[in-house]
Tab-separated table of C-alpha atoms in Angstrom:
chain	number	residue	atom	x	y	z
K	1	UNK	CA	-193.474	102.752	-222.539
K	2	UNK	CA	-192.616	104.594	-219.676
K	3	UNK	CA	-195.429	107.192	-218.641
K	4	UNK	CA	-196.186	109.367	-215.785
K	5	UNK	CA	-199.562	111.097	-215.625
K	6	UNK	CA	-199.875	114.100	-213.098
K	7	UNK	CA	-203.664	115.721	-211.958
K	8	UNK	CA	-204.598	117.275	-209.092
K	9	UNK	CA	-204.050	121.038	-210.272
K	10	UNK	CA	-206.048	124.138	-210.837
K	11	UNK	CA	-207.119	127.088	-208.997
K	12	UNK	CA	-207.018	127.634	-205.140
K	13	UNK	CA	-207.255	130.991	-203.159
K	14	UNK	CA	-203.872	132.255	-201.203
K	15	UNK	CA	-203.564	130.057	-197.701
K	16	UNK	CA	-205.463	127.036	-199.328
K	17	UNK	CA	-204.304	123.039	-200.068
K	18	UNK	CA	-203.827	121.211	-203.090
K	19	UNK	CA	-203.085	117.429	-203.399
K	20	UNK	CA	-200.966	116.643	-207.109
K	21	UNK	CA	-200.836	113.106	-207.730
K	22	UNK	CA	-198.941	111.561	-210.313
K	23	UNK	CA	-199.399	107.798	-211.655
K	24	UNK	CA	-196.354	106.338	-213.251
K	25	UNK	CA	-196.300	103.140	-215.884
K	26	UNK	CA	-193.995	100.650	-217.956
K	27	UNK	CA	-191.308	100.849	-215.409
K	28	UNK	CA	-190.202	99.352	-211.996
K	29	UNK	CA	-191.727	102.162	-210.033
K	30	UNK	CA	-190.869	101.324	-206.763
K	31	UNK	CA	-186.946	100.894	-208.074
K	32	UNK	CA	-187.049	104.745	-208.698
K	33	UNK	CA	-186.259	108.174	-206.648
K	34	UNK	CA	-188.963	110.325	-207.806
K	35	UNK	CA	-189.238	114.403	-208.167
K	36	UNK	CA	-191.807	117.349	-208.013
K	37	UNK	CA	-189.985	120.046	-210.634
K	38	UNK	CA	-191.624	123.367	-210.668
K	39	UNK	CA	-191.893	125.820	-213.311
K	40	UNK	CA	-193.480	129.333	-213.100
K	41	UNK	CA	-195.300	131.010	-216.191
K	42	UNK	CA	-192.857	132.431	-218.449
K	43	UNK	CA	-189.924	131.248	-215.915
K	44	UNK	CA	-187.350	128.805	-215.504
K	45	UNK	CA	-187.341	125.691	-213.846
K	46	UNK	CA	-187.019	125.131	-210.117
K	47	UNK	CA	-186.486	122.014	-207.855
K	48	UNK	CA	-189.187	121.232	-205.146
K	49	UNK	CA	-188.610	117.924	-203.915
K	50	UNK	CA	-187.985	114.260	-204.452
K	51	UNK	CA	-188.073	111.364	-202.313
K	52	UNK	CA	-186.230	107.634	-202.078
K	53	UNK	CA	-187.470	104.744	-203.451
K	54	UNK	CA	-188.851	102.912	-200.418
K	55	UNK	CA	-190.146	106.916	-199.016
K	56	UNK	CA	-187.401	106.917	-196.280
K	57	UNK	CA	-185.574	109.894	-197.417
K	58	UNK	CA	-187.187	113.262	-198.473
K	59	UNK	CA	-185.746	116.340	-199.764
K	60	UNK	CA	-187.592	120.217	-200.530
K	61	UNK	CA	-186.590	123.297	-201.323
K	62	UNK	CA	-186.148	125.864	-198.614
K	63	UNK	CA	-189.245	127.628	-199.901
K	64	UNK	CA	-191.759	125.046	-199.378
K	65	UNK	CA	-190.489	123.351	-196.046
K	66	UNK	CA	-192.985	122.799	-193.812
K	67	UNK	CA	-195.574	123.599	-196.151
K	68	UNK	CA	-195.570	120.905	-198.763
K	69	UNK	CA	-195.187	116.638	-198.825
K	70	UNK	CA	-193.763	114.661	-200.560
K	71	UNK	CA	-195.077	110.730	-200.172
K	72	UNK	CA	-195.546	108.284	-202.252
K	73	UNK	CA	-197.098	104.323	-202.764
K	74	UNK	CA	-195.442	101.921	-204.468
K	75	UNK	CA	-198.540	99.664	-204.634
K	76	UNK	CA	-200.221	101.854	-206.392
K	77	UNK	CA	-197.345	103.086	-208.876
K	78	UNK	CA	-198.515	106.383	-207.179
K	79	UNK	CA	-196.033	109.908	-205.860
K	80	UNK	CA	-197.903	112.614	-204.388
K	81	UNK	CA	-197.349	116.366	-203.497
K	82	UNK	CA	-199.312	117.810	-200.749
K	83	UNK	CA	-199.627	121.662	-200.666
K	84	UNK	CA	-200.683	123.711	-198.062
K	85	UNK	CA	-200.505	127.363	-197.104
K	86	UNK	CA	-200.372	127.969	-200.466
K	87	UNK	CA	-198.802	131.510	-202.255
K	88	UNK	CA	-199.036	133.678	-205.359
K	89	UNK	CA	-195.605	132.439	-205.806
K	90	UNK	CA	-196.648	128.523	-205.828
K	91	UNK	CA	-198.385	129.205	-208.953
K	92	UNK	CA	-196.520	126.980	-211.754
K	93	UNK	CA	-196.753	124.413	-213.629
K	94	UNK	CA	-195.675	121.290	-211.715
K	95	UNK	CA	-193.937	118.405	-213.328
K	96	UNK	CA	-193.448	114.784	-211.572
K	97	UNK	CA	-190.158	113.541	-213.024
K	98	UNK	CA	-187.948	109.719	-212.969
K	99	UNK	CA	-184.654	110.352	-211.450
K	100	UNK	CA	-182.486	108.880	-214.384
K	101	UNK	CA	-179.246	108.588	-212.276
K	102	UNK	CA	-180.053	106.262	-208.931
K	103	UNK	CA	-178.318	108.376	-206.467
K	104	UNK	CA	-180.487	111.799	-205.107
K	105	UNK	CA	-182.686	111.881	-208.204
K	106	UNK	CA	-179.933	114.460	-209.722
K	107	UNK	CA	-181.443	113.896	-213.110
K	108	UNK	CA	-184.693	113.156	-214.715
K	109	UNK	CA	-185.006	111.331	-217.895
K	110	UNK	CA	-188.772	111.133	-217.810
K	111	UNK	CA	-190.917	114.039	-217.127
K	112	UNK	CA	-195.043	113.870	-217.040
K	113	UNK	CA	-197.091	116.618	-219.048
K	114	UNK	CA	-197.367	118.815	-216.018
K	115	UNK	CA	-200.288	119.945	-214.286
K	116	UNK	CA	-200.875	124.285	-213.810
K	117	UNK	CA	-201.637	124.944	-209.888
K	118	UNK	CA	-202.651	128.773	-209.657
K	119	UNK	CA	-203.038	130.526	-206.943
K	120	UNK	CA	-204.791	133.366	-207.234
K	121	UNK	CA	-208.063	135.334	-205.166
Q	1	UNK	CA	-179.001	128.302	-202.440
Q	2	UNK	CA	-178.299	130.804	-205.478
Q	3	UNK	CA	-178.819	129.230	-208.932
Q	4	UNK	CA	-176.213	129.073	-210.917
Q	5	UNK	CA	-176.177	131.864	-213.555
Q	6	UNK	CA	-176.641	131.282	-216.992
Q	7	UNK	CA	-176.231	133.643	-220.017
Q	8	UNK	CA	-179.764	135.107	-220.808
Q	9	UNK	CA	-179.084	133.985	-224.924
Q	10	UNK	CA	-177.088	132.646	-227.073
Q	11	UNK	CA	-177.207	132.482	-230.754
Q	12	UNK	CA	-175.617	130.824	-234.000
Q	13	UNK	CA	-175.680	129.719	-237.341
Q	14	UNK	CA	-176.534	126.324	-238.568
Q	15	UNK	CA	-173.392	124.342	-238.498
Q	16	UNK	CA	-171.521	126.190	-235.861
Q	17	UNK	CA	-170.496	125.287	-232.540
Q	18	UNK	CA	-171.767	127.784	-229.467
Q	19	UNK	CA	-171.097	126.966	-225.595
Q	20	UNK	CA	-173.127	127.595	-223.039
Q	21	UNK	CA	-172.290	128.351	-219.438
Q	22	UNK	CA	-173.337	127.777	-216.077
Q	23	UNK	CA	-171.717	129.001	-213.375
Q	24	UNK	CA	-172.286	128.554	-209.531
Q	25	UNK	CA	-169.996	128.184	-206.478
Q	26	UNK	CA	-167.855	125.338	-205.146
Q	27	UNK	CA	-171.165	124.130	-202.618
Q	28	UNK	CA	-172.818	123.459	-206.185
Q	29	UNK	CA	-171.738	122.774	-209.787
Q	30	UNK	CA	-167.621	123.073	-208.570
Q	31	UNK	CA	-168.059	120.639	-205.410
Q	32	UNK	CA	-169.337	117.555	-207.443
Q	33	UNK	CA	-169.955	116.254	-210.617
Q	34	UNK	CA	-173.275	116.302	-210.651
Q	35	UNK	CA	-174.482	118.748	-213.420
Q	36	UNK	CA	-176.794	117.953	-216.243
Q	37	UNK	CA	-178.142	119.518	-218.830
Q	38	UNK	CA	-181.927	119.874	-220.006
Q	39	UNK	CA	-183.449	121.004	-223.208
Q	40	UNK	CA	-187.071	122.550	-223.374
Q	41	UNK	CA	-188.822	123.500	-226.450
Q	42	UNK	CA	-192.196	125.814	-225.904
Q	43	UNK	CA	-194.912	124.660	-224.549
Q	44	UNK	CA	-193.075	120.933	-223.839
Q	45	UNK	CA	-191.583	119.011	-220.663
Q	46	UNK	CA	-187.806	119.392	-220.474
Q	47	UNK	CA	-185.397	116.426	-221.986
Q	48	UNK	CA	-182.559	115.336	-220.435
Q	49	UNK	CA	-179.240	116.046	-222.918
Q	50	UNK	CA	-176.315	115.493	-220.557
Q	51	UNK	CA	-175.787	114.005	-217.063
Q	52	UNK	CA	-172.512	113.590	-215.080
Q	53	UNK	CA	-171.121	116.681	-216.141
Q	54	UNK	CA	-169.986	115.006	-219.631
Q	55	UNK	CA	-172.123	111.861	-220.179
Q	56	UNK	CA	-174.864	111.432	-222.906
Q	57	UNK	CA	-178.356	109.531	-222.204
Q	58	UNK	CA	-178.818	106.812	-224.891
Q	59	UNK	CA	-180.549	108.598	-227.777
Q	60	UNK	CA	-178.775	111.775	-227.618
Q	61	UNK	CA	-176.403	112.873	-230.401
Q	62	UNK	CA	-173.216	113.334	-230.086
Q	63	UNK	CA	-173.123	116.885	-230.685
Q	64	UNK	CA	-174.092	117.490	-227.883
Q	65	UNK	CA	-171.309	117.129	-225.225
Q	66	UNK	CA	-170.551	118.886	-221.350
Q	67	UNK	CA	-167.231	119.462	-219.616
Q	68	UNK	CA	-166.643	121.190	-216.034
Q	69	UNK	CA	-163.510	123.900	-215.231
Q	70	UNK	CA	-163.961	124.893	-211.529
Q	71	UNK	CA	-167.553	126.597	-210.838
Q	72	UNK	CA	-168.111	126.540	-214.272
Q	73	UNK	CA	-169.932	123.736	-216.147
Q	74	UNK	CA	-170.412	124.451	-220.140
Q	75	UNK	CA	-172.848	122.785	-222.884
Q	76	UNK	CA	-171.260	122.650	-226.638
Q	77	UNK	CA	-173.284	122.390	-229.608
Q	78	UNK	CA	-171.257	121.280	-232.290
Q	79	UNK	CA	-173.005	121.504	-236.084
Q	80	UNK	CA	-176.165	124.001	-234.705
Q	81	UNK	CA	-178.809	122.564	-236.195
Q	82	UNK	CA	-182.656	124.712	-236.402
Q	83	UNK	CA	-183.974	122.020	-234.342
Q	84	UNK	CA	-181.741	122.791	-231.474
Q	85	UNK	CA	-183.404	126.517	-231.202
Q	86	UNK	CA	-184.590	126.323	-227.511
Q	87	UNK	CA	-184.262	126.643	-223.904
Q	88	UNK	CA	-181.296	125.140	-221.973
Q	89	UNK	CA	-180.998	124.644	-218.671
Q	90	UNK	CA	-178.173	123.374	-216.404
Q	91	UNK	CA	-178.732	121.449	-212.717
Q	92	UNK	CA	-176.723	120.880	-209.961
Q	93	UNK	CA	-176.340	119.283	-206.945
Q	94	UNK	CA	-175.590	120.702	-204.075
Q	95	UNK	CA	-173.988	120.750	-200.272
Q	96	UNK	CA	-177.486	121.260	-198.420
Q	97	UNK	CA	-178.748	118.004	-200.143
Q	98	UNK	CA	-180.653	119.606	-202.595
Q	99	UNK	CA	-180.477	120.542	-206.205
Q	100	UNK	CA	-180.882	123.457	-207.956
Q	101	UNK	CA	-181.756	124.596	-212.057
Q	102	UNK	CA	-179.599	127.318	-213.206
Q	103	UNK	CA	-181.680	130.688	-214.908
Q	104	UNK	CA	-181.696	129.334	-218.322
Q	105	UNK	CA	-180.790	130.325	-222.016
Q	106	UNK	CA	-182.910	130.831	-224.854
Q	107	UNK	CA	-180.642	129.294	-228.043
Q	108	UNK	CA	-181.762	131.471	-231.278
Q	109	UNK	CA	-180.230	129.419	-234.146
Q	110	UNK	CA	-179.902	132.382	-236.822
Protein backbone atom coordinates (compact mmCIF):
# COMPACT_ATOMS: atom_id res chain seq x y z
CA UNK A 1 0.00 0.00 0.00
CA UNK A 2 1.36 3.02 -1.15
CA UNK A 3 1.71 5.73 1.73
CA UNK A 4 3.30 9.00 2.19
CA UNK A 5 3.44 10.51 5.67
CA UNK A 6 4.26 14.36 5.88
CA UNK A 7 5.39 16.24 9.55
CA UNK A 8 7.32 18.97 10.09
CA UNK A 9 4.42 21.70 10.32
CA UNK A 10 2.98 24.08 12.80
CA UNK A 11 3.42 27.53 13.87
CA UNK A 12 6.41 29.89 13.08
CA UNK A 13 6.58 33.78 13.37
CA UNK A 14 6.83 35.91 9.87
CA UNK A 15 10.76 35.71 8.57
CA UNK A 16 11.26 32.23 10.32
CA UNK A 17 12.22 28.41 8.79
CA UNK A 18 10.39 25.35 8.68
CA UNK A 19 11.72 21.92 7.50
CA UNK A 20 8.42 19.47 6.09
CA UNK A 21 9.52 16.09 5.60
CA UNK A 22 7.59 13.52 4.06
CA UNK A 23 8.32 9.57 4.26
CA UNK A 24 6.91 7.59 1.42
CA UNK A 25 6.16 3.52 1.46
CA UNK A 26 5.01 0.39 -0.70
CA UNK A 27 6.42 1.87 -3.79
CA UNK A 28 9.76 2.25 -5.76
CA UNK A 29 10.48 5.62 -4.28
CA UNK A 30 13.44 6.51 -5.89
CA UNK A 31 11.58 5.58 -9.49
CA UNK A 32 9.27 8.64 -8.73
CA UNK A 33 9.22 12.65 -9.44
CA UNK A 34 7.88 13.90 -6.29
CA UNK A 35 5.73 17.27 -5.39
CA UNK A 36 5.10 19.86 -2.52
CA UNK A 37 1.17 20.98 -3.39
CA UNK A 38 -0.01 23.82 -1.33
CA UNK A 39 -3.34 24.67 -0.21
CA UNK A 40 -4.42 27.80 1.78
CA UNK A 41 -7.40 27.72 4.39
CA UNK A 42 -10.57 27.91 2.67
CA UNK A 43 -8.57 28.18 -0.85
CA UNK A 44 -7.71 26.31 -3.76
CA UNK A 45 -4.84 24.40 -4.53
CA UNK A 46 -1.49 25.74 -5.67
CA UNK A 47 1.76 24.13 -7.07
CA UNK A 48 5.09 24.71 -5.10
CA UNK A 49 7.54 22.44 -6.36
CA UNK A 50 8.65 18.99 -7.37
CA UNK A 51 11.85 17.50 -8.11
CA UNK A 52 13.35 14.40 -10.46
CA UNK A 53 13.83 11.18 -9.38
CA UNK A 54 17.60 11.03 -8.90
CA UNK A 55 17.23 15.18 -7.37
CA UNK A 56 18.89 16.58 -10.58
CA UNK A 57 16.09 18.67 -11.72
CA UNK A 58 14.01 21.05 -9.48
CA UNK A 59 11.12 23.14 -10.19
CA UNK A 60 9.10 26.11 -7.71
CA UNK A 61 6.74 28.44 -8.10
CA UNK A 62 7.73 32.01 -8.72
CA UNK A 63 6.56 32.85 -5.21
CA UNK A 64 8.83 30.79 -3.24
CA UNK A 65 12.14 30.96 -5.37
CA UNK A 66 14.90 31.51 -3.47
CA UNK A 67 13.17 31.01 -0.38
CA UNK A 68 12.21 27.39 -0.24
CA UNK A 69 14.06 23.64 -1.18
CA UNK A 70 13.17 21.10 -2.49
CA UNK A 71 15.66 17.83 -1.83
CA UNK A 72 15.15 14.67 -1.30
CA UNK A 73 16.95 10.93 -0.24
CA UNK A 74 16.22 8.04 -1.83
CA UNK A 75 17.89 5.92 0.90
CA UNK A 76 15.78 6.93 3.18
CA UNK A 77 12.39 6.86 1.06
CA UNK A 78 12.57 10.54 2.31
CA UNK A 79 11.44 14.32 0.12
CA UNK A 80 11.88 17.35 2.01
CA UNK A 81 10.74 21.08 1.82
CA UNK A 82 12.88 23.63 3.37
CA UNK A 83 11.22 27.03 4.19
CA UNK A 84 12.73 30.06 4.97
CA UNK A 85 11.79 33.72 5.11
CA UNK A 86 8.62 32.61 5.74
CA UNK A 87 5.06 34.87 5.06
CA UNK A 88 1.46 35.24 6.21
CA UNK A 89 0.83 34.02 2.80
CA UNK A 90 2.90 30.57 3.28
CA UNK A 91 0.35 29.60 5.68
CA UNK A 92 -1.44 26.33 4.13
CA UNK A 93 -1.78 23.17 4.38
CA UNK A 94 1.05 21.41 2.52
CA UNK A 95 0.61 18.14 0.76
CA UNK A 96 3.68 15.85 -0.57
CA UNK A 97 2.23 14.13 -3.64
CA UNK A 98 3.53 10.87 -6.32
CA UNK A 99 3.73 12.24 -9.73
CA UNK A 100 1.40 9.58 -11.45
CA UNK A 101 2.54 10.43 -15.06
CA UNK A 102 6.67 10.01 -15.26
CA UNK A 103 7.35 13.10 -17.15
CA UNK A 104 7.43 16.70 -14.85
CA UNK A 105 5.29 15.21 -12.08
CA UNK A 106 2.13 16.78 -14.09
CA UNK A 107 -0.12 14.60 -12.03
CA UNK A 108 -0.35 13.10 -8.65
CA UNK A 109 -2.12 9.95 -7.96
CA UNK A 110 -1.04 9.73 -4.35
CA UNK A 111 -1.31 12.55 -2.01
CA UNK A 112 -0.15 12.35 1.95
CA UNK A 113 -2.65 13.72 4.72
CA UNK A 114 -1.04 17.11 4.68
CA UNK A 115 0.61 18.87 7.32
CA UNK A 116 -0.87 22.88 8.39
CA UNK A 117 2.34 25.35 8.44
CA UNK A 118 0.98 28.78 9.90
CA UNK A 119 2.56 31.62 9.98
CA UNK A 120 1.41 33.92 12.13
CA UNK A 121 3.04 36.57 15.16
CA UNK B 1 1.61 32.43 -14.55
CA UNK B 2 -2.31 33.15 -14.27
CA UNK B 3 -4.39 30.08 -13.30
CA UNK B 4 -6.63 29.04 -15.45
CA UNK B 5 -10.19 30.19 -14.57
CA UNK B 6 -12.72 28.00 -13.51
CA UNK B 7 -16.50 28.59 -12.97
CA UNK B 8 -17.00 29.40 -9.19
CA UNK B 9 -20.14 26.43 -9.17
CA UNK B 10 -21.82 24.26 -10.86
CA UNK B 11 -24.84 22.32 -10.03
CA UNK B 12 -27.21 19.33 -11.15
CA UNK B 13 -29.52 16.73 -10.57
CA UNK B 14 -28.76 13.15 -9.97
CA UNK B 15 -28.53 11.53 -13.30
CA UNK B 16 -27.61 14.47 -15.39
CA UNK B 17 -24.62 15.32 -17.18
CA UNK B 18 -22.87 18.97 -16.21
CA UNK B 19 -19.36 20.16 -17.75
CA UNK B 20 -16.99 21.91 -16.21
CA UNK B 21 -14.48 24.35 -17.64
CA UNK B 22 -11.11 25.46 -17.38
CA UNK B 23 -9.78 27.88 -19.32
CA UNK B 24 -6.16 29.35 -19.60
CA UNK B 25 -3.95 30.57 -22.49
CA UNK B 26 -2.00 28.79 -25.22
CA UNK B 27 1.51 28.89 -22.69
CA UNK B 28 -0.80 26.53 -20.46
CA UNK B 29 -3.81 24.20 -20.88
CA UNK B 30 -3.91 25.15 -25.08
CA UNK B 31 0.02 24.55 -25.62
CA UNK B 32 0.05 20.84 -24.40
CA UNK B 33 -1.89 18.14 -23.34
CA UNK B 34 -1.14 18.09 -20.11
CA UNK B 35 -4.34 18.85 -18.05
CA UNK B 36 -5.81 16.72 -15.35
CA UNK B 37 -8.41 16.80 -13.30
CA UNK B 38 -8.66 16.45 -9.35
CA UNK B 39 -11.54 15.84 -7.07
CA UNK B 40 -11.53 17.02 -3.32
CA UNK B 41 -14.17 16.31 -0.87
CA UNK B 42 -13.97 18.52 2.61
CA UNK B 43 -11.62 18.11 4.82
CA UNK B 44 -9.71 15.24 2.38
CA UNK B 45 -6.48 15.15 0.03
CA UNK B 46 -7.41 15.66 -3.62
CA UNK B 47 -7.89 12.39 -6.06
CA UNK B 48 -6.75 12.26 -9.27
CA UNK B 49 -10.00 11.75 -11.90
CA UNK B 50 -8.44 12.48 -15.28
CA UNK B 51 -4.90 12.90 -16.70
CA UNK B 52 -3.82 13.58 -20.33
CA UNK B 53 -6.50 15.79 -21.05
CA UNK B 54 -8.96 12.66 -21.68
CA UNK B 55 -7.43 9.60 -19.93
CA UNK B 56 -8.88 7.83 -16.78
CA UNK B 57 -6.55 6.43 -13.80
CA UNK B 58 -7.45 2.74 -13.18
CA UNK B 59 -10.32 2.85 -10.68
CA UNK B 60 -12.10 5.74 -12.00
CA UNK B 61 -15.56 5.40 -13.59
CA UNK B 62 -16.28 6.03 -16.68
CA UNK B 63 -18.47 8.83 -16.16
CA UNK B 64 -16.14 10.71 -15.70
CA UNK B 65 -14.38 11.75 -18.98
CA UNK B 66 -12.10 15.19 -20.25
CA UNK B 67 -11.70 16.62 -23.74
CA UNK B 68 -9.61 19.89 -24.79
CA UNK B 69 -10.95 22.71 -27.62
CA UNK B 70 -8.16 25.38 -27.78
CA UNK B 71 -7.50 27.12 -24.20
CA UNK B 72 -10.26 25.38 -22.98
CA UNK B 73 -10.10 21.98 -21.22
CA UNK B 74 -13.71 20.64 -19.86
CA UNK B 75 -14.67 17.79 -17.18
CA UNK B 76 -18.18 15.88 -17.98
CA UNK B 77 -20.09 14.16 -15.46
CA UNK B 78 -22.34 11.93 -17.04
CA UNK B 79 -25.25 10.24 -14.55
CA UNK B 80 -24.48 13.01 -11.42
CA UNK B 81 -24.43 10.97 -8.75
CA UNK B 82 -24.68 12.66 -4.69
CA UNK B 83 -21.35 11.28 -4.19
CA UNK B 84 -19.82 13.40 -6.83
CA UNK B 85 -20.93 16.75 -4.75
CA UNK B 86 -17.41 18.35 -4.37
CA UNK B 87 -14.58 20.40 -5.37
CA UNK B 88 -12.95 20.10 -8.84
CA UNK B 89 -9.99 21.28 -9.86
CA UNK B 90 -8.15 21.34 -13.23
CA UNK B 91 -3.98 21.45 -13.69
CA UNK B 92 -1.86 22.34 -16.27
CA UNK B 93 1.36 22.43 -17.47
CA UNK B 94 2.95 25.08 -18.58
CA UNK B 95 5.77 27.02 -20.89
CA UNK B 96 7.95 28.28 -17.79
CA UNK B 97 8.32 24.57 -16.67
CA UNK B 98 5.95 24.73 -14.11
CA UNK B 99 2.40 23.79 -13.43
CA UNK B 100 -0.35 25.47 -12.29
CA UNK B 101 -4.16 24.45 -10.46
CA UNK B 102 -6.93 26.31 -11.94
CA UNK B 103 -9.45 28.38 -9.12
CA UNK B 104 -11.72 25.53 -8.61
CA UNK B 105 -15.54 24.61 -8.61
CA UNK B 106 -17.67 23.62 -5.91
CA UNK B 107 -20.21 20.78 -7.68
CA UNK B 108 -23.71 21.08 -5.65
CA UNK B 109 -25.56 17.92 -6.84
CA UNK B 110 -29.30 19.21 -6.22
Amino acid sequence: EVQLVESGGGLVQPGGSLRLSCVASGFTFSGCWMTWVRQAPGKGLEWVANIREDGSDKYYVDSVKGRFTISRDNAKNSVYLQMNSLRAEDTAVYYCTRAYSSWFARNFDYWGQGTLVTVSS
Amino acid sequence: QSAPTQPASVSGSPGQSITISCTGTSSDVGGYNYVSWYQQHPGKAPKLMIYDVSNRPSGVSNRFSGSKAGNTASLTISGLQAEDEADYYCSSYTSSSTLVFGGGTKLTVL
